[in-house]
Amino acid sequence: MENALKNQTILITGITDQNSLALRIAEECKRQGATLICTGLGKSKFHSALSENAQNYLERTFNDFTNTVKSVLGADTKTYVMDVSIQDSINEFASTLASEGIELNGFLHSIAMDKTIRAGKVKPIMEVTREEFMDAMNISAYSMLAVIQSLYAAKRLAKQASLVALSYLGAEKIVSHPYKNIGIAKAALERLIKELAIELGKSDGIQVNGVRFSPYTASKAGGAIQGLEEAVKQCEELAPLGNANASDLAYEVVYLFRKNNRITGEIRHVDGGYHIRG
Ligand SMILES: NC(=O)c1ccc[n+]([C@@H]2O[C@H](COP(=O)([O-])OP(=O)(O)OC[C@H]3O[C@@H](n4cnc5c(N)ncnc54)[C@H](O)[C@@H]3O)[C@@H](O)[C@H]2O)c1
């Protein structure tokens, strides 16, 4: 594919550092001619009630995000704060796009968070609290809907736009390592993709798809998951084609971002075929 995304503006969420899957996807979108808009977690006026420590953490996170984006994707790449746990932060981002006259042809949801995954351990489901369950659901699943609703209300989604979210086989199956609470949120995310595909496809020709990727330990989110290193080895051995890498994922997302694909409501696998194993 050459210039597959020419004249397309794509929103990329979920870049934290050099190892974020979203960064590799963004690089490939740019190589294919897209203009990128990147959002990251950071301090904003909506965080004023947080402790000084928490605000400092958000400031550092945003600096790391901005430095990564500018150094890898180019100094002219636009960066904005968007904390998907705060509706006002999402709405402010959508209004900023409106005031800058930016309309989106694509949106990558590459966001996940689960407080039951801590220091290399995953809580048994029988110990998960209501708050932990809701938090994972809020950030890892509902955020896809919240961002799309807000962009749609601000008329920032072009007709025939393409929306893609990252998921994992653990949404459907009990995998070889504990995935537990976040697996339930990923299941909700995948079901949400199908509902959005029906409504937005009928109304605006918008495509909505998900991609399940191989286990990947290099990123912050992946590195935190208990037993993921062993799972990487096991999947490498059992997958017909071995594990997929971040570039394989990026090529698939670019493919889904192309206009007029007539592919929607799909949960695709980029995992070397591991998912066909019993
Ligand atoms: N690493 C894996 O093994 C793997 C496999 C399949 C799918 N995925 C999915 O890929 C996506 C990206 O994960 P990654 O592995 O690149 O890790 P990552 O840690 O680089 O990305 C996770 C992102 O979520 C963002 N995030 C968390 N809370 C947020 C909030 N309130 N507002 C805005 N952003 C917030 C983080 O800032 C971070 O950028 C996730 O959806 C993850 O579940 C990961």
XYZ file of C-alpha atoms and ligand atoms in Angstrom:
322
model
C 0.000 0.000 0.000
C 1.288 3.479 -0.865
C -0.325 6.699 0.337
C -3.335 4.693 1.512
C -4.290 7.434 3.992
C -3.561 10.516 1.882
C -5.760 13.520 2.837
C -6.985 11.718 5.962
C -6.769 13.104 9.476
C -6.473 10.429 12.142
C -6.827 10.772 15.900
C -4.364 8.572 17.794
C -4.889 7.980 21.520
C -2.803 5.867 23.896
C 0.782 6.938 23.257
C 2.779 6.876 26.488
C 6.316 6.183 25.337
C 8.443 4.654 22.562
C 6.968 1.211 23.252
C 3.276 2.084 23.007
C 1.475 0.125 20.297
C -0.286 3.364 19.310
C 3.061 4.951 18.439
C 3.952 2.242 15.926
C 0.450 2.518 14.423
C 0.782 6.307 14.233
C 4.148 5.982 12.446
C 2.612 3.734 9.813
C -0.419 6.024 9.370
C 1.956 8.926 8.815
C 4.036 6.911 6.325
C 0.789 6.286 4.439
C 0.127 10.016 4.139
C -2.181 10.712 7.110
C -2.160 13.893 9.183
C -2.026 12.911 12.854
C -3.724 14.376 15.900
C -2.446 12.812 19.140
C -3.977 12.942 22.596
C -2.406 11.838 25.849
C -3.056 11.760 29.552
C -1.961 15.008 31.192
C -2.726 17.739 33.686
C -5.610 20.077 32.870
C -7.974 22.486 34.653
C -10.177 19.453 35.364
C -7.502 17.974 37.649
C -7.285 20.828 40.149
C -8.837 18.754 42.960
C -6.049 16.158 42.732
C -3.103 16.091 45.154
C 0.104 17.873 44.167
C 1.798 14.496 43.655
C -0.945 13.311 41.316
C -0.805 16.585 39.342
C 2.981 16.323 39.042
C 2.614 12.756 37.795
C 0.153 13.905 35.116
C 2.494 16.715 34.098
C 5.428 14.292 33.697
C 3.215 11.854 31.786
C 2.170 14.577 29.353
C 5.782 15.730 28.868
C 6.901 12.168 28.089
C 3.983 11.776 25.664
C 4.702 15.088 23.902
C 8.437 14.407 23.649
C 7.788 10.946 22.213
C 5.288 12.263 19.664
C 7.423 15.216 18.560
C 10.635 13.201 18.279
C 9.146 10.195 16.464
C 6.216 11.669 14.513
C 7.558 15.155 13.875
C 7.585 18.499 15.672
C 4.530 19.639 13.693
C 2.299 16.826 15.029
C -0.519 18.299 17.104
C -0.782 17.098 20.704
C -3.623 17.658 23.177
C -4.513 16.532 26.685
C -7.465 14.164 26.906
C -8.217 12.239 30.084
C -10.966 9.813 29.099
C -12.065 9.384 32.717
C -13.335 12.996 32.687
C -16.181 13.846 30.319
C -15.338 17.577 30.411
C -11.814 16.777 29.244
C -13.191 14.768 26.301
C -15.698 17.500 25.456
C -13.050 20.191 25.653
C -10.878 18.281 23.192
C -13.852 17.912 20.791
C -14.598 21.668 21.052
C -10.948 22.494 20.411
C -11.048 20.432 17.219
C -14.217 22.306 16.219
C -12.650 25.711 16.863
C -9.589 24.679 14.834
C -11.799 23.363 12.003
C -10.359 19.831 12.250
C -12.551 16.956 11.047
C -11.469 13.352 11.643
C -11.426 10.494 9.162
C -10.116 8.004 11.692
C -9.818 7.352 15.429
C -7.583 4.796 17.148
C -8.695 3.781 20.649
C -5.575 2.349 22.305
C -6.462 2.884 25.960
C -6.678 0.422 28.826
C -6.402 0.632 32.598
C -7.120 -1.849 35.373
C -6.208 -1.168 38.985
C -6.466 -4.881 39.822
C -3.206 -5.358 37.893
C -0.493 -4.147 40.261
C 3.207 -4.905 40.699
C 3.083 -7.899 38.382
C 0.050 -9.464 40.108
C -3.565 -9.762 38.947
C -6.340 -9.909 41.569
C -8.617 -12.953 41.539
C -12.056 -11.976 40.208
C -13.585 -12.945 43.593
C -11.627 -10.083 45.204
C -12.404 -7.351 42.661
C -14.286 -4.427 44.207
C -17.175 -2.528 42.613
C -14.899 0.487 42.164
C -12.127 -1.532 40.493
C -14.627 -3.199 38.169
C -16.251 0.124 37.204
C -12.883 1.854 36.729
C -11.605 -0.771 34.293
C -14.931 -0.704 32.446
C -14.948 3.106 32.385
C -11.428 3.653 31.054
C -11.023 0.557 28.897
C -14.498 0.228 27.333
C -16.900 3.117 27.983
C -14.217 5.643 26.965
C -14.565 4.469 23.338
C -18.265 5.405 23.426
C -17.682 8.638 25.353
C -15.087 9.908 22.864
C -17.158 8.932 19.822
C -20.344 10.522 21.250
C -18.504 13.747 21.985
C -16.777 13.924 18.573
C -20.075 13.118 16.861
C -21.992 15.793 18.775
C -19.319 18.350 17.836
C -19.601 17.175 14.188
C -15.930 16.167 14.142
C -16.380 12.719 12.537
C -16.354 12.784 8.743
C -18.828 10.665 6.778
C -17.264 7.236 6.151
C -14.754 7.727 8.938
C -13.118 4.581 10.326
C -12.854 3.883 14.057
C -10.597 1.135 15.430
C -10.027 -0.151 18.979
C -7.322 -2.525 20.236
C -8.400 -5.668 22.033
C -7.075 -9.068 23.065
C -8.092 -12.727 22.892
C -8.641 -12.558 26.678
C -11.923 -10.704 25.877
C -13.419 -14.039 24.862
C -11.343 -16.858 26.348
C -9.579 -17.715 29.543
C -6.001 -17.322 28.304
C -2.886 -18.955 29.767
C -2.101 -16.010 32.074
C -4.496 -14.128 34.399
C -6.387 -11.420 32.456
C -9.538 -11.436 34.622
C -11.087 -7.987 35.307
C -9.646 -6.307 32.202
C -10.893 -9.253 30.106
C -14.459 -8.370 31.092
C -13.905 -4.752 30.063
C -12.424 -5.894 26.727
C -15.510 -8.089 26.166
C -17.674 -4.998 26.695
C -15.473 -3.004 24.319
C -15.878 -5.630 21.600
C -19.679 -5.756 22.020
C -19.787 -1.959 21.945
C -17.902 -2.000 18.611
C -20.744 -4.007 17.088
C -23.499 -1.693 18.382
C -21.584 1.350 17.117
C -20.987 -0.343 13.760
C -24.745 -0.766 13.250
C -25.770 2.737 14.308
C -22.942 4.741 12.736
C -22.794 2.597 9.603
C -26.481 3.215 8.898
C -26.394 6.911 9.748
C -23.033 8.039 8.359
C -21.279 5.161 6.600
C -18.796 5.063 9.500
C -16.846 1.808 10.000
C -16.123 0.534 13.528
C -13.781 -2.399 14.092
C -11.591 -4.024 16.725
C -8.243 -5.786 16.435
C -7.055 -8.455 18.856
C -3.267 -8.423 19.021
C -0.671 -10.947 20.276
C 0.605 -10.581 23.854
C 3.286 -7.862 23.930
C 5.429 -7.155 26.985
C 7.383 -4.081 25.818
C 4.670 -1.513 26.647
C 3.769 -0.221 30.120
C 0.317 -1.848 30.009
C 1.696 -5.168 28.709
C 4.690 -5.192 31.061
C 2.381 -4.974 34.075
C 0.436 -8.158 33.295
C 1.296 -11.208 35.385
C 2.693 -14.101 33.335
C 2.683 -12.252 30.010
C 6.306 -13.123 29.271
C 5.544 -16.860 29.478
C 2.403 -16.276 27.375
C 4.522 -14.605 24.683
C 6.769 -17.691 24.548
C 3.807 -20.075 24.496
C 1.965 -18.157 21.756
C 5.180 -17.945 19.720
C 5.432 -21.725 19.819
C 1.747 -22.551 19.257
C 0.670 -19.883 16.752
C 0.928 -21.220 13.199
C 2.917 -18.130 12.169
C 4.458 -17.270 15.556
C 3.571 -14.047 17.368
C 2.625 -10.934 15.433
C 4.706 -7.812 16.030
C 3.719 -4.154 16.366
C 4.325 -3.532 12.657
C 1.931 -6.350 11.689
C -0.680 -4.648 13.874
C 0.042 -1.244 12.344
C -0.438 -2.558 8.771
C -3.817 -4.037 9.742
C -5.011 -0.827 11.387
C -3.934 1.203 8.342
C -5.899 -1.248 6.189
C -8.994 -0.674 8.327
C -8.518 3.100 8.205
C -8.741 3.156 4.392
C -11.932 4.735 3.046
C -14.836 2.697 1.687
C -13.633 -0.688 2.900
C -17.164 -1.938 3.644
C -15.642 -3.774 6.622
C -17.405 -3.066 9.885
C -18.395 -4.692 13.177
C -15.372 -6.998 12.838
C -13.124 -8.231 15.603
C -10.012 -9.152 13.649
C -6.981 -11.081 14.881
C -3.381 -10.073 14.343
C -1.794 -12.857 16.385
C -0.037 -15.197 13.970
C -3.159 -17.388 14.020
C -2.904 -18.263 17.722
C -6.689 -17.807 18.170
C -7.529 -20.916 16.097
C -5.931 -23.178 18.724
C -8.280 -25.155 20.955
N 0.400 -5.132 25.460
C -0.349 -6.157 25.063
O -0.025 -7.338 25.266
C -1.624 -5.884 24.305
C -2.187 -6.914 23.516
C -3.394 -6.663 22.854
C -4.022 -5.437 23.002
N -3.443 -4.461 23.783
C -4.157 -3.187 23.922
O -3.441 -2.184 23.255
C -3.786 -0.913 23.831
C -2.506 -0.124 24.105
O -1.731 -0.779 25.073
P -0.139 -0.816 25.020
O 0.247 -2.243 25.208
O 0.385 -0.055 23.862
O 0.247 -0.091 26.402
P 0.487 1.471 26.788
O 0.679 1.454 28.269
O 1.547 2.049 25.957
O -0.911 2.155 26.397
C -2.033 2.255 27.277
C -2.500 3.694 27.180
O -3.712 3.935 27.910
C -3.634 5.302 28.309
N -4.610 5.662 29.342
C -4.854 5.037 30.534
N -5.778 5.748 31.240
C -6.113 6.826 30.471
C -7.000 7.931 30.645
N -7.735 8.086 31.757
N -7.105 8.857 29.655
C -6.376 8.733 28.517
N -5.505 7.722 28.287
C -5.380 6.781 29.262
C -2.216 5.404 28.845
O -1.827 6.756 29.009
C -1.464 4.676 27.740
O -1.061 5.576 26.732
C -4.619 -1.205 25.073
O -5.996 -1.104 24.753
C -4.257 -2.670 25.353
O -5.246 -3.361 26.082
C -2.252 -4.650 24.412
